[in-house]
Amino acid sequence: MSDEIDQVFDKAAGLFAVLSTPIRLRIISQLCQGEKNVGQLLENIDVAQPNMSQHLNIMYRSGVLGKRRQGVQMFYRIADESAVMVCRAVCTQKAIEAAVD
Protein backbone atom coordinates (compact mmCIF):
# COMPACT_ATOMS: atom_id res chain seq x y z
CA MET A 1 0.00 0.00 0.00
CA SER A 2 2.81 2.43 0.85
CA ASP A 3 4.36 1.93 -2.62
CA GLU A 4 1.04 2.82 -4.26
CA ILE A 5 0.71 5.99 -2.17
CA ASP A 6 4.30 6.92 -2.96
CA GLN A 7 3.57 6.53 -6.68
CA VAL A 8 0.53 8.78 -6.38
CA PHE A 9 2.56 11.46 -4.62
CA ASP A 10 5.37 11.13 -7.16
CA LYS A 11 2.92 11.59 -10.05
CA ALA A 12 1.26 14.57 -8.35
CA ALA A 13 4.65 16.19 -7.68
CA GLY A 14 5.61 15.65 -11.32
CA LEU A 15 2.42 17.37 -12.47
CA PHE A 16 3.02 20.29 -10.08
CA ALA A 17 6.57 20.61 -11.45
CA VAL A 18 5.28 20.80 -15.03
CA LEU A 19 2.70 23.43 -14.06
CA SER A 20 5.17 25.46 -11.99
CA THR A 21 5.64 28.41 -14.36
CA PRO A 22 3.17 31.14 -15.34
CA ILE A 23 3.90 30.58 -19.05
CA ARG A 24 2.84 26.94 -18.81
CA LEU A 25 -0.34 27.91 -16.98
CA ARG A 26 -1.08 30.40 -19.77
CA ILE A 27 -0.47 27.67 -22.36
CA ILE A 28 -2.95 25.39 -20.56
CA SER A 29 -5.47 28.22 -20.45
CA GLN A 30 -5.13 28.86 -24.19
CA LEU A 31 -5.40 25.17 -25.07
CA CYS A 32 -8.55 24.79 -22.96
CA GLN A 33 -10.19 26.74 -25.79
CA GLY A 34 -9.04 24.13 -28.32
CA GLU A 35 -6.05 22.93 -30.28
CA LYS A 36 -3.61 25.65 -31.36
CA ASN A 37 -0.38 25.86 -33.31
CA VAL A 38 2.76 27.54 -31.98
CA GLY A 39 2.05 30.79 -33.86
CA GLN A 40 -1.43 31.04 -32.37
CA LEU A 41 -0.04 30.49 -28.87
CA LEU A 42 2.62 33.16 -29.45
CA GLU A 43 -0.10 35.69 -30.40
CA ASN A 44 -1.59 35.44 -26.92
CA ILE A 45 1.43 34.69 -24.74
CA ASP A 46 4.27 37.22 -24.67
CA VAL A 47 7.34 35.00 -24.90
CA ALA A 48 10.07 34.39 -27.49
CA GLN A 49 9.45 31.49 -29.90
CA PRO A 50 12.42 29.36 -28.70
CA ASN A 51 11.23 29.76 -25.10
CA MET A 52 7.68 28.77 -26.11
CA SER A 53 8.98 25.69 -27.91
CA GLN A 54 10.98 24.66 -24.85
CA HIS A 55 7.91 24.91 -22.58
CA LEU A 56 5.73 23.03 -25.08
CA ASN A 57 8.33 20.28 -25.35
CA ILE A 58 8.51 19.84 -21.56
CA MET A 59 4.72 19.70 -21.35
CA TYR A 60 4.53 17.23 -24.25
CA ARG A 61 7.22 14.93 -22.81
CA SER A 62 5.42 14.90 -19.46
CA GLY A 63 2.16 13.81 -21.11
CA VAL A 64 0.24 17.00 -20.29
CA LEU A 65 0.04 17.95 -23.98
CA GLY A 66 -0.45 16.01 -27.18
CA LYS A 67 0.70 17.21 -30.58
CA ARG A 68 0.25 16.57 -34.27
CA ARG A 69 2.01 17.84 -37.36
CA GLN A 70 0.12 19.35 -40.27
CA GLY A 71 2.55 20.37 -43.00
CA VAL A 72 5.13 22.59 -41.35
CA GLN A 73 2.81 23.48 -38.44
CA MET A 74 2.81 21.70 -35.09
CA PHE A 75 -0.53 21.73 -33.27
CA TYR A 76 -0.83 21.19 -29.52
CA ARG A 77 -3.80 20.07 -27.43
CA ILE A 78 -4.52 19.06 -23.83
CA ALA A 79 -3.73 15.36 -23.35
CA ASP A 80 -4.08 15.15 -19.56
CA GLU A 81 -7.35 16.60 -18.27
CA SER A 82 -6.10 16.35 -14.67
CA ALA A 83 -3.67 19.19 -15.50
CA VAL A 84 -6.64 21.33 -16.55
CA MET A 85 -8.54 20.50 -13.36
CA VAL A 86 -5.56 21.38 -11.14
CA CYS A 87 -4.88 24.59 -13.07
CA ARG A 88 -8.53 25.65 -12.97
CA ALA A 89 -8.94 24.90 -9.26
CA VAL A 90 -5.82 26.74 -8.15
CA CYS A 91 -6.20 29.72 -10.49
CA THR A 92 -9.89 30.14 -9.61
CA GLN A 93 -9.09 30.08 -5.90
CA LYS A 94 -6.30 32.64 -6.34
CA ALA A 95 -8.63 34.91 -8.37
CA ILE A 96 -11.25 34.72 -5.60
CA GLU A 97 -8.64 35.57 -2.97
CA ALA A 98 -7.38 38.51 -5.06
CA ALA A 99 -10.94 39.85 -5.45
CA VAL A 100 -11.45 39.73 -1.68
CA ASP A 101 -8.19 41.57 -0.90
Coordinates of C-alpha atoms in Angstrom, one line a residue:
M1 CA 0.0 0.0 0.0
S2 CA 2.8 2.4 0.8
D3 CA 4.4 1.9 -2.6
E4 CA 1.0 2.8 -4.3
I5 CA 0.7 6.0 -2.2
D6 CA 4.3 6.9 -3.0
Q7 CA 3.6 6.5 -6.7
V8 CA 0.5 8.8 -6.4
F9 CA 2.6 11.5 -4.6
D10 CA 5.4 11.1 -7.2
K11 CA 2.9 11.6 -10.1
A12 CA 1.3 14.6 -8.3
A13 CA 4.7 16.2 -7.7
G14 CA 5.6 15.6 -11.3
L15 CA 2.4 17.4 -12.5
F16 CA 3.0 20.3 -10.1
A17 CA 6.6 20.6 -11.4
V18 CA 5.3 20.8 -15.0
L19 CA 2.7 23.4 -14.1
S20 CA 5.2 25.5 -12.0
T21 CA 5.6 28.4 -14.4
P22 CA 3.2 31.1 -15.3
I23 CA 3.9 30.6 -19.0
R24 CA 2.8 26.9 -18.8
L25 CA -0.3 27.9 -17.0
R26 CA -1.1 30.4 -19.8
I27 CA -0.5 27.7 -22.4
I28 CA -2.9 25.4 -20.6
S29 CA -5.5 28.2 -20.5
Q30 CA -5.1 28.9 -24.2
L31 CA -5.4 25.2 -25.1
C32 CA -8.6 24.8 -23.0
Q33 CA -10.2 26.7 -25.8
G34 CA -9.0 24.1 -28.3
E35 CA -6.0 22.9 -30.3
K36 CA -3.6 25.7 -31.4
N37 CA -0.4 25.9 -33.3
V38 CA 2.8 27.5 -32.0
G39 CA 2.0 30.8 -33.9
Q40 CA -1.4 31.0 -32.4
L41 CA 0.0 30.5 -28.9
L42 CA 2.6 33.2 -29.4
E43 CA -0.1 35.7 -30.4
N44 CA -1.6 35.4 -26.9
I45 CA 1.4 34.7 -24.7
D46 CA 4.3 37.2 -24.7
V47 CA 7.3 35.0 -24.9
A48 CA 10.1 34.4 -27.5
Q49 CA 9.5 31.5 -29.9
P50 CA 12.4 29.4 -28.7
N51 CA 11.2 29.8 -25.1
M52 CA 7.7 28.8 -26.1
S53 CA 9.0 25.7 -27.9
Q54 CA 11.0 24.7 -24.8
H55 CA 7.9 24.9 -22.6
L56 CA 5.7 23.0 -25.1
N57 CA 8.3 20.3 -25.4
I58 CA 8.5 19.8 -21.6
M59 CA 4.7 19.7 -21.3
Y60 CA 4.5 17.2 -24.3
R61 CA 7.2 14.9 -22.8
S62 CA 5.4 14.9 -19.5
G63 CA 2.2 13.8 -21.1
V64 CA 0.2 17.0 -20.3
L65 CA 0.0 18.0 -24.0
G66 CA -0.4 16.0 -27.2
K67 CA 0.7 17.2 -30.6
R68 CA 0.2 16.6 -34.3
R69 CA 2.0 17.8 -37.4
Q70 CA 0.1 19.4 -40.3
G71 CA 2.5 20.4 -43.0
V72 CA 5.1 22.6 -41.3
Q73 CA 2.8 23.5 -38.4
M74 CA 2.8 21.7 -35.1
F75 CA -0.5 21.7 -33.3
Y76 CA -0.8 21.2 -29.5
R77 CA -3.8 20.1 -27.4
I78 CA -4.5 19.1 -23.8
A79 CA -3.7 15.4 -23.3
D80 CA -4.1 15.1 -19.6
E81 CA -7.3 16.6 -18.3
S82 CA -6.1 16.4 -14.7
A83 CA -3.7 19.2 -15.5
V84 CA -6.6 21.3 -16.5
M85 CA -8.5 20.5 -13.4
V86 CA -5.6 21.4 -11.1
C87 CA -4.9 24.6 -13.1
R88 CA -8.5 25.7 -13.0
A89 CA -8.9 24.9 -9.3
V90 CA -5.8 26.7 -8.1
C91 CA -6.2 29.7 -10.5
T92 CA -9.9 30.1 -9.6
Q93 CA -9.1 30.1 -5.9
K94 CA -6.3 32.6 -6.3
A95 CA -8.6 34.9 -8.4
I96 CA -11.3 34.7 -5.6
E97 CA -8.6 35.6 -3.0
A98 CA -7.4 38.5 -5.1
A99 CA -10.9 39.8 -5.4
V100 CA -11.5 39.7 -1.7
D101 CA -8.2 41.6 -0.9

